[in-house]
Short mmCIF file of C-alpha atoms in Angstrom, two decimals:
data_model
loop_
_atom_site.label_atom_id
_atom_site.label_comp_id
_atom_site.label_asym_id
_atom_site.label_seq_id
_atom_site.Cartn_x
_atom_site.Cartn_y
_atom_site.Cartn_z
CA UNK A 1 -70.25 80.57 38.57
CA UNK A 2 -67.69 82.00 36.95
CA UNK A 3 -64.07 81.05 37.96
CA UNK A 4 -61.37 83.59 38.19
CA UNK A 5 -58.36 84.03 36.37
CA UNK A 6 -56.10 83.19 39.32
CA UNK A 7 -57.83 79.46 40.17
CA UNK A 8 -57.33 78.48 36.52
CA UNK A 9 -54.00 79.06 36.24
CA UNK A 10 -53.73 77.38 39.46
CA UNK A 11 -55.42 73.62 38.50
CA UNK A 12 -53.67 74.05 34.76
CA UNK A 13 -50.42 74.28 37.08
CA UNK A 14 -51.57 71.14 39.50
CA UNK A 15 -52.39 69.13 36.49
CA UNK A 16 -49.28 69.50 34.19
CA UNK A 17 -47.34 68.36 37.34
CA UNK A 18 -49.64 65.44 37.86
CA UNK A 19 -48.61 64.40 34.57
CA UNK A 20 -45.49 62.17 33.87
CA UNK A 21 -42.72 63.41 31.27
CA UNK A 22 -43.32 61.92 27.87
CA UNK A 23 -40.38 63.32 26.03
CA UNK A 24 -39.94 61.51 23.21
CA UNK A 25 -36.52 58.95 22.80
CA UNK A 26 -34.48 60.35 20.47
CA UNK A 27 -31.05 58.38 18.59
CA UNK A 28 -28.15 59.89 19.40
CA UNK A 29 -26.58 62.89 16.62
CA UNK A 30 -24.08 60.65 15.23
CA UNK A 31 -26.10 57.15 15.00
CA UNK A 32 -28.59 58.84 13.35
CA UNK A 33 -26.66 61.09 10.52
CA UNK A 34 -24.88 56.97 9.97
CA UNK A 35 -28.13 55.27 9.27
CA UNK A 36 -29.15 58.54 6.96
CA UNK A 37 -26.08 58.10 5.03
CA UNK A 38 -25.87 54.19 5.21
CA UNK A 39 -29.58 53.28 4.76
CA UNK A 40 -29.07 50.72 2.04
CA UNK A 41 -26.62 48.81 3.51
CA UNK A 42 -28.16 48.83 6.71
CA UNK A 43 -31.02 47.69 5.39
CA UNK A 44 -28.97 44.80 3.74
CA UNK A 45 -27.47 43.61 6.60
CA UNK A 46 -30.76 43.70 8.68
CA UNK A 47 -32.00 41.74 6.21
CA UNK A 48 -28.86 39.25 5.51
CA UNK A 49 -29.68 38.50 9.78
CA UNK A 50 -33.17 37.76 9.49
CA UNK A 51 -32.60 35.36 6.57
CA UNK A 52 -29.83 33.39 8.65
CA UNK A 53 -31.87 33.14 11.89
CA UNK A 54 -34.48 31.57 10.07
CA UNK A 55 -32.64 29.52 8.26
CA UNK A 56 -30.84 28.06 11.69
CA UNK A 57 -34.49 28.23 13.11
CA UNK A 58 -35.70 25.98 10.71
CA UNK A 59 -32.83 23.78 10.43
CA UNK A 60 -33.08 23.12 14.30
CA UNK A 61 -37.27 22.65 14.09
CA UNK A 62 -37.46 20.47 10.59
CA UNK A 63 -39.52 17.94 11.80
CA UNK A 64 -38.43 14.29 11.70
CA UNK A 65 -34.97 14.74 10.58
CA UNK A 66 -33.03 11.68 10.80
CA UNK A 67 -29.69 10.71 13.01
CA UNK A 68 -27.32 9.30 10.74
CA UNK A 69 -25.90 5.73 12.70
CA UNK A 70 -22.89 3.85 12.28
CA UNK A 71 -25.24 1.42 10.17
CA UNK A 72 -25.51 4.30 7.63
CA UNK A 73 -21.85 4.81 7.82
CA UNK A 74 -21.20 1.54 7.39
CA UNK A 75 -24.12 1.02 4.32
CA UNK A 76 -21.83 4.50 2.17
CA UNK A 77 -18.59 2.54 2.86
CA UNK A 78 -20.06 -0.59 1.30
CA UNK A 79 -21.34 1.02 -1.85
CA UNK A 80 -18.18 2.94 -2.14
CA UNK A 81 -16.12 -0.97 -2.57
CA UNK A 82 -18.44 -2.19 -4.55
CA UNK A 83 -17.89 0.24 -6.70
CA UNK A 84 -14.34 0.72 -6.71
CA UNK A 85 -13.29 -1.90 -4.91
CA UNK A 86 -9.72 -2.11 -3.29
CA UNK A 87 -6.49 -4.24 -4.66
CA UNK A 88 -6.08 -7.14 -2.60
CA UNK A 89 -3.31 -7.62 -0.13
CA UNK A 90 -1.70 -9.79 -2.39
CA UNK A 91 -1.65 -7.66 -4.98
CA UNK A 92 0.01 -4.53 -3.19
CA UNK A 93 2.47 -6.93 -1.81
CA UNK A 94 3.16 -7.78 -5.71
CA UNK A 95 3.44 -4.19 -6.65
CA UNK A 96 5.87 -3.64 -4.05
CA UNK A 97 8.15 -6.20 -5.05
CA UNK A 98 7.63 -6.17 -8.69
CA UNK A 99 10.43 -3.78 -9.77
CA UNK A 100 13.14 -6.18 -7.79
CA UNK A 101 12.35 -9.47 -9.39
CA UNK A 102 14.52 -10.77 -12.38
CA UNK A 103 14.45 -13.79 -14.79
CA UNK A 104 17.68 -15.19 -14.32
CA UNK A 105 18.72 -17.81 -17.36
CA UNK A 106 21.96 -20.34 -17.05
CA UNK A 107 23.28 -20.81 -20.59
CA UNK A 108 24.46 -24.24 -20.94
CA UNK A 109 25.55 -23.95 -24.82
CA UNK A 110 28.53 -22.11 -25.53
CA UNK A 111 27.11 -21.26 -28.89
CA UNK A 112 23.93 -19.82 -27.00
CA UNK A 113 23.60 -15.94 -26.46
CA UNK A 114 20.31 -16.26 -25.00
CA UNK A 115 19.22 -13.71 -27.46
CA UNK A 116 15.85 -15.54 -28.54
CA UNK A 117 12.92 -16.09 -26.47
CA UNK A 118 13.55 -18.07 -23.03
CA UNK A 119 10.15 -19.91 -23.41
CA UNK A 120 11.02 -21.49 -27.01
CA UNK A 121 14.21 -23.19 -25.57
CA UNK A 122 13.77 -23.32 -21.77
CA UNK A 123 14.38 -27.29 -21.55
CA UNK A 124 17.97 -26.43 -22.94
CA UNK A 125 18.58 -23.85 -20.54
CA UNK A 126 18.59 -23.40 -16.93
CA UNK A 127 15.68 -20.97 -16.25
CA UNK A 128 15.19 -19.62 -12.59
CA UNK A 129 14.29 -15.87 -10.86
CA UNK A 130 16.31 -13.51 -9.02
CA UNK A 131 15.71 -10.97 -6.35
CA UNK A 132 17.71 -7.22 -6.86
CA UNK A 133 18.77 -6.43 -3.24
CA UNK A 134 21.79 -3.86 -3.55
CA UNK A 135 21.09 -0.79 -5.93
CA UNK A 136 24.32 -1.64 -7.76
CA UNK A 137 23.07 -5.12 -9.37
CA UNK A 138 23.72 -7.29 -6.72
CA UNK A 139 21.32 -10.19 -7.12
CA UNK A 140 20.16 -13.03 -5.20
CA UNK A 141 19.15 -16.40 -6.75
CA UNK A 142 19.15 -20.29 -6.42
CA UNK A 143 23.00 -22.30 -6.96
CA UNK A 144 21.52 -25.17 -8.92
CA UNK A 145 19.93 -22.03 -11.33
CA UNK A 146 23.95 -21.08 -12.54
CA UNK A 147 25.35 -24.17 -11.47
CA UNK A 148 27.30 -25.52 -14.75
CA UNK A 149 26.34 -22.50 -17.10
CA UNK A 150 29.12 -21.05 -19.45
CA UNK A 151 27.43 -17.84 -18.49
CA UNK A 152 24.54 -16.46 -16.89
CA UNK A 153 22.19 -13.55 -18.36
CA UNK A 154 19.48 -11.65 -16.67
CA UNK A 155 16.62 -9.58 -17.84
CA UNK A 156 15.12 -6.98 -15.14
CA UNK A 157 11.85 -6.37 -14.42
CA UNK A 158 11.67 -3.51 -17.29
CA UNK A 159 13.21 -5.99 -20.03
CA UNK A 160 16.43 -4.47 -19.52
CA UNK A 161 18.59 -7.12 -20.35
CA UNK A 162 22.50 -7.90 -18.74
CA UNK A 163 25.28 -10.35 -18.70
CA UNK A 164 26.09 -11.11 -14.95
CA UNK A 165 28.64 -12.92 -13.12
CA UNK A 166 28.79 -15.28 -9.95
CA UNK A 167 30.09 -13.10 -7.07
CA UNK A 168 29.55 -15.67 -4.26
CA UNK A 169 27.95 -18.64 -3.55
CA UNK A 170 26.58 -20.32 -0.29
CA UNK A 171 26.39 -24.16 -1.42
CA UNK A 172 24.84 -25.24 2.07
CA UNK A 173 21.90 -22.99 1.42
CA UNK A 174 21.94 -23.27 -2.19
CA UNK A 175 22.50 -19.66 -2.58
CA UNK A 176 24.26 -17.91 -5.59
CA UNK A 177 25.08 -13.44 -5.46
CA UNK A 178 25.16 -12.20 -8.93
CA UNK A 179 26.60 -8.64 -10.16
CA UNK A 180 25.32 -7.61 -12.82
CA UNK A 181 27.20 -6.06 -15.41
CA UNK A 182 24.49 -3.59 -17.18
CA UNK A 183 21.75 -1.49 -14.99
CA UNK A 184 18.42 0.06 -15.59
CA UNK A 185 18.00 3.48 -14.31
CA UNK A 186 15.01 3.29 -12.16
CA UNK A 187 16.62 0.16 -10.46
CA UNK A 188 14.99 -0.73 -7.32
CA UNK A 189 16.06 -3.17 -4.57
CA UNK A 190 13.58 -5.27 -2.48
CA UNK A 191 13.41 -4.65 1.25
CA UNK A 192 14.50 -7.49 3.57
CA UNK A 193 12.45 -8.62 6.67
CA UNK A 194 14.07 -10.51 9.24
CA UNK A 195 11.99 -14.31 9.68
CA UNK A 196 12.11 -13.78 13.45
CA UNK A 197 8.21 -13.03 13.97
CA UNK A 198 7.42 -15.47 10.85
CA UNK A 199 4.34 -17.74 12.10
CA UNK A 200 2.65 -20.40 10.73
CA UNK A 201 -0.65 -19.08 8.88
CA UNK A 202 1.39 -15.68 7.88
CA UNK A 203 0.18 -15.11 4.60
CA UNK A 204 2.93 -14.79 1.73
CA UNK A 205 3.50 -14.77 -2.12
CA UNK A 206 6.15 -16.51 -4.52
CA UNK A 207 6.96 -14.03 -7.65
CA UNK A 208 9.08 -16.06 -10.33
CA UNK A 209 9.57 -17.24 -13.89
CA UNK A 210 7.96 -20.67 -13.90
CA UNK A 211 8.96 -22.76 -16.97
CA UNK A 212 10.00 -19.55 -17.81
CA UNK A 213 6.70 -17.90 -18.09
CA UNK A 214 6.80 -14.05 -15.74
CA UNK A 215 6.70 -12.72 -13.95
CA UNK A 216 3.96 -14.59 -12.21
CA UNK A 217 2.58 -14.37 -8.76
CA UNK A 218 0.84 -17.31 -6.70
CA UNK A 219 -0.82 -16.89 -2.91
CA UNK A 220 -0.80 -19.08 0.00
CA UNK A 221 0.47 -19.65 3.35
CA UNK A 222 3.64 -20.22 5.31
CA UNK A 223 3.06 -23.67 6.55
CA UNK A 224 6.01 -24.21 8.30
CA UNK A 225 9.22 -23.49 9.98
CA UNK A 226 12.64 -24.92 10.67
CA UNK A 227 12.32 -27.59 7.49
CA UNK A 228 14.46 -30.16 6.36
CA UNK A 229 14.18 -30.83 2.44
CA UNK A 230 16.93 -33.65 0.83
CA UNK A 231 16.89 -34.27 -3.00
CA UNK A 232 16.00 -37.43 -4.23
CA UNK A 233 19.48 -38.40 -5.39
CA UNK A 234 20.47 -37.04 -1.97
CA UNK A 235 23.23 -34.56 -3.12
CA UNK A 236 21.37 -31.96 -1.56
CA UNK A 237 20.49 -31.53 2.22
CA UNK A 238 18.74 -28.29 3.48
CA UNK A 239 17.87 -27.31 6.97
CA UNK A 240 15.83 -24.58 8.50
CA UNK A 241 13.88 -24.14 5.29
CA UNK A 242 10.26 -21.90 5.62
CA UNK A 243 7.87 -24.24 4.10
CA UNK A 244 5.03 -22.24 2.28
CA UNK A 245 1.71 -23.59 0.19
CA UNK A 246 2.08 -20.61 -2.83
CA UNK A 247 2.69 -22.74 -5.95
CA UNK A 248 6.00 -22.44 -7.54
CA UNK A 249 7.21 -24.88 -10.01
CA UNK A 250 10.81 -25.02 -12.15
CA UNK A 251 11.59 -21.47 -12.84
CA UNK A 252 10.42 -20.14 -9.60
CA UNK A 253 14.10 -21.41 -8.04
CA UNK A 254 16.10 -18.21 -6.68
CA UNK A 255 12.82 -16.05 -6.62
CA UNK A 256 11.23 -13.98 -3.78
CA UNK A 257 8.76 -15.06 -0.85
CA UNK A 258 7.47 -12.34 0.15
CA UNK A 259 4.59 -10.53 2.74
CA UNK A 260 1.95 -8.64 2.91
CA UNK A 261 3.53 -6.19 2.71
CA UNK A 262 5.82 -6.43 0.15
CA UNK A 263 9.40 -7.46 1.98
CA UNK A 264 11.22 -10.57 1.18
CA UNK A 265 11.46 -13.03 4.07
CA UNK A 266 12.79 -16.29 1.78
CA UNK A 267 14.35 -17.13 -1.19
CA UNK A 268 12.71 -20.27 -2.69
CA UNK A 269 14.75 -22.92 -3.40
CA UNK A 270 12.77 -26.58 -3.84
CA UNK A 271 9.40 -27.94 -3.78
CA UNK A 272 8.53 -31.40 -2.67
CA UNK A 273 8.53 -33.88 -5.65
CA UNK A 274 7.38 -37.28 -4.96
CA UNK A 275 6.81 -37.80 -9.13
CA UNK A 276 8.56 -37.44 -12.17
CA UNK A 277 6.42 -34.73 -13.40
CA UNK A 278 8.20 -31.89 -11.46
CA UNK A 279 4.96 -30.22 -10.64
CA UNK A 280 3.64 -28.51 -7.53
CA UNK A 281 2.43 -30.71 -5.03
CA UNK A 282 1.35 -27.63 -2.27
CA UNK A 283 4.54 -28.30 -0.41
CA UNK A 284 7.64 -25.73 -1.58
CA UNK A 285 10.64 -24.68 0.50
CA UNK A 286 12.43 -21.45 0.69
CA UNK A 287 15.83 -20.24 2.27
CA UNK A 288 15.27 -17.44 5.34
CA UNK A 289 16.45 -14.44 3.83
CA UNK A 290 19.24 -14.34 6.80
CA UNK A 291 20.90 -17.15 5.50
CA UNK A 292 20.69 -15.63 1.99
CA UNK A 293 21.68 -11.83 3.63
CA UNK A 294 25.20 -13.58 4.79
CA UNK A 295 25.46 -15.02 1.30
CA UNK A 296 25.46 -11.75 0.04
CA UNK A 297 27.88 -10.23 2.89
CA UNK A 298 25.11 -8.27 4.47
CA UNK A 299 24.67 -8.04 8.06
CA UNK A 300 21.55 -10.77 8.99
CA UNK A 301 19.29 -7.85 10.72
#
């Protein structure tokens, strides 16, 4: 049968409206004339993204990564030590008070100038160790270390050598306050610590000139407070003396005790010497550096 014109048009109309709108999705004018004029670098940075999302992907999936622990922390500090292992307390403390510390000579003969080596004639001289604490050459050392000499020379800690003179003396506390007449440059004082937290135990070093030899350094303890120490001809009488296991022997007189961390607390002044041999028995004796401070005419902390 054929249909007429009139019903075709009519179910061509039905079934276009039937149908949904499909037009297609188009970029905007302006997005799309960018991307046509910036294709390669938009495909560069499209491709920059992907690589970095699966490189953070796969950093976050690796299977069986390991948690690094305090024990591995602990492991990397020990094989840094080993192999560059740090300076010992002892030795900072030295390096602090190194520059301070002078070799203080007593020269007996009129005739001598102390020009020639201290070692090769110490038993003719008096041979003891200083302590620098006043930028201007003001140094601290033992009595008995100047007592009697004609005149007293000291060489600092970088060989500079000077003449110096007795400024003040504290004969209780067998103290002596030098000035000396000539100065290194780089001249530096030591730093004073008051003894007034000072325990038993504390650990401490002596820096002198034994038998002349220096500077040397020895380590120990402070054994004791508030010390009594008389000579054995009993001229001498000290009280409140630190008493302190470092080993000094002659030539350590008028030198440094000193702390961890680097200040002087004591100026040693006699070790216990039950022999003729004047050698060190583990028993030495130093001066607070309060006693010394008031020597000097410096306020005792």
């Amino acid at each position: 049968m054929k249909q007429s014109p009139l019903y075709s048009r009519t179910r061509r109309a039905a079934a276009a409206a039937a149908e949904p709108e499909t037009a297609p999705l188009r970029a905007p004018g302006r997005l799309r004339a960018f991307v046509a004029r910036h294709r390669g670098p938009v495909w560069g940075l499209g491709g920059a993204l992907l690589a970095l999302a699966l490189l953070l992907g796969g950093a976050g999936w690796r299977p069986g990564q390991r948690v690094i622990t305090q024990d591995d922390i602990d492991a990397a500090v020990r094989h840094t030590l080993e192999k560059e292992p740090l300076p010992s307390a002892a030795a900072k403390a030295y390096e602090e008070i190194a520059p301070s510390v002078v070799r203080v000579i007593g020269l007996m003969d009129e005739k001598d100038t102390g020009e020639d080596n201290a070692e090769q004639r110490a038993m003719e001289r008096s041979l003891g160790t200083g302590v620098v604490i006043i930028d201007n050459g003001t140094i601290l050392t033992n009595l008995h270390v100047v007592s009697g000499a004609h005149h007293v020379r000291v060489i600092f800690a970088n060989g500079h050598p000077s003449e110096a003179t007795v400024i003040g003396a504290q004969p209780e506390n067998d103290l002596a306050v030098l000035k000396a007449s000539s100065l290194p440059d780089d001249l530096e004082p030591a730093t004073l610590r008051s003894t007034a937290d000072l325990r038993p135990g504390d650990e401490v070093i002596a820096v002198g000139h034994p038998f002349g030899i220096g500077p040397s350094v020895s380590y120990g303890v402070v054994s004791g407070l508030k010390r009594e120490f008389r000579s054995e001809s009993g001229e001498r009488r000290l009280t409140n003396l630190i008493q302190f296991d470092a080993a000094a022997n002659p030539g350590n007189s008028g030198g440094p005790l000193v702390t961890m961390d680097g200040h002087v607390v004591g100026v040693v002044t006699a070790i216990l010497n039950p022999s003729e041999q004047r050698t060190f028995i583990g028993i030495g004796f130093a001066v607070p550096i309060e006693n010394a401070a008031q020597a000097a005419g410096m306020p005792p902390f």
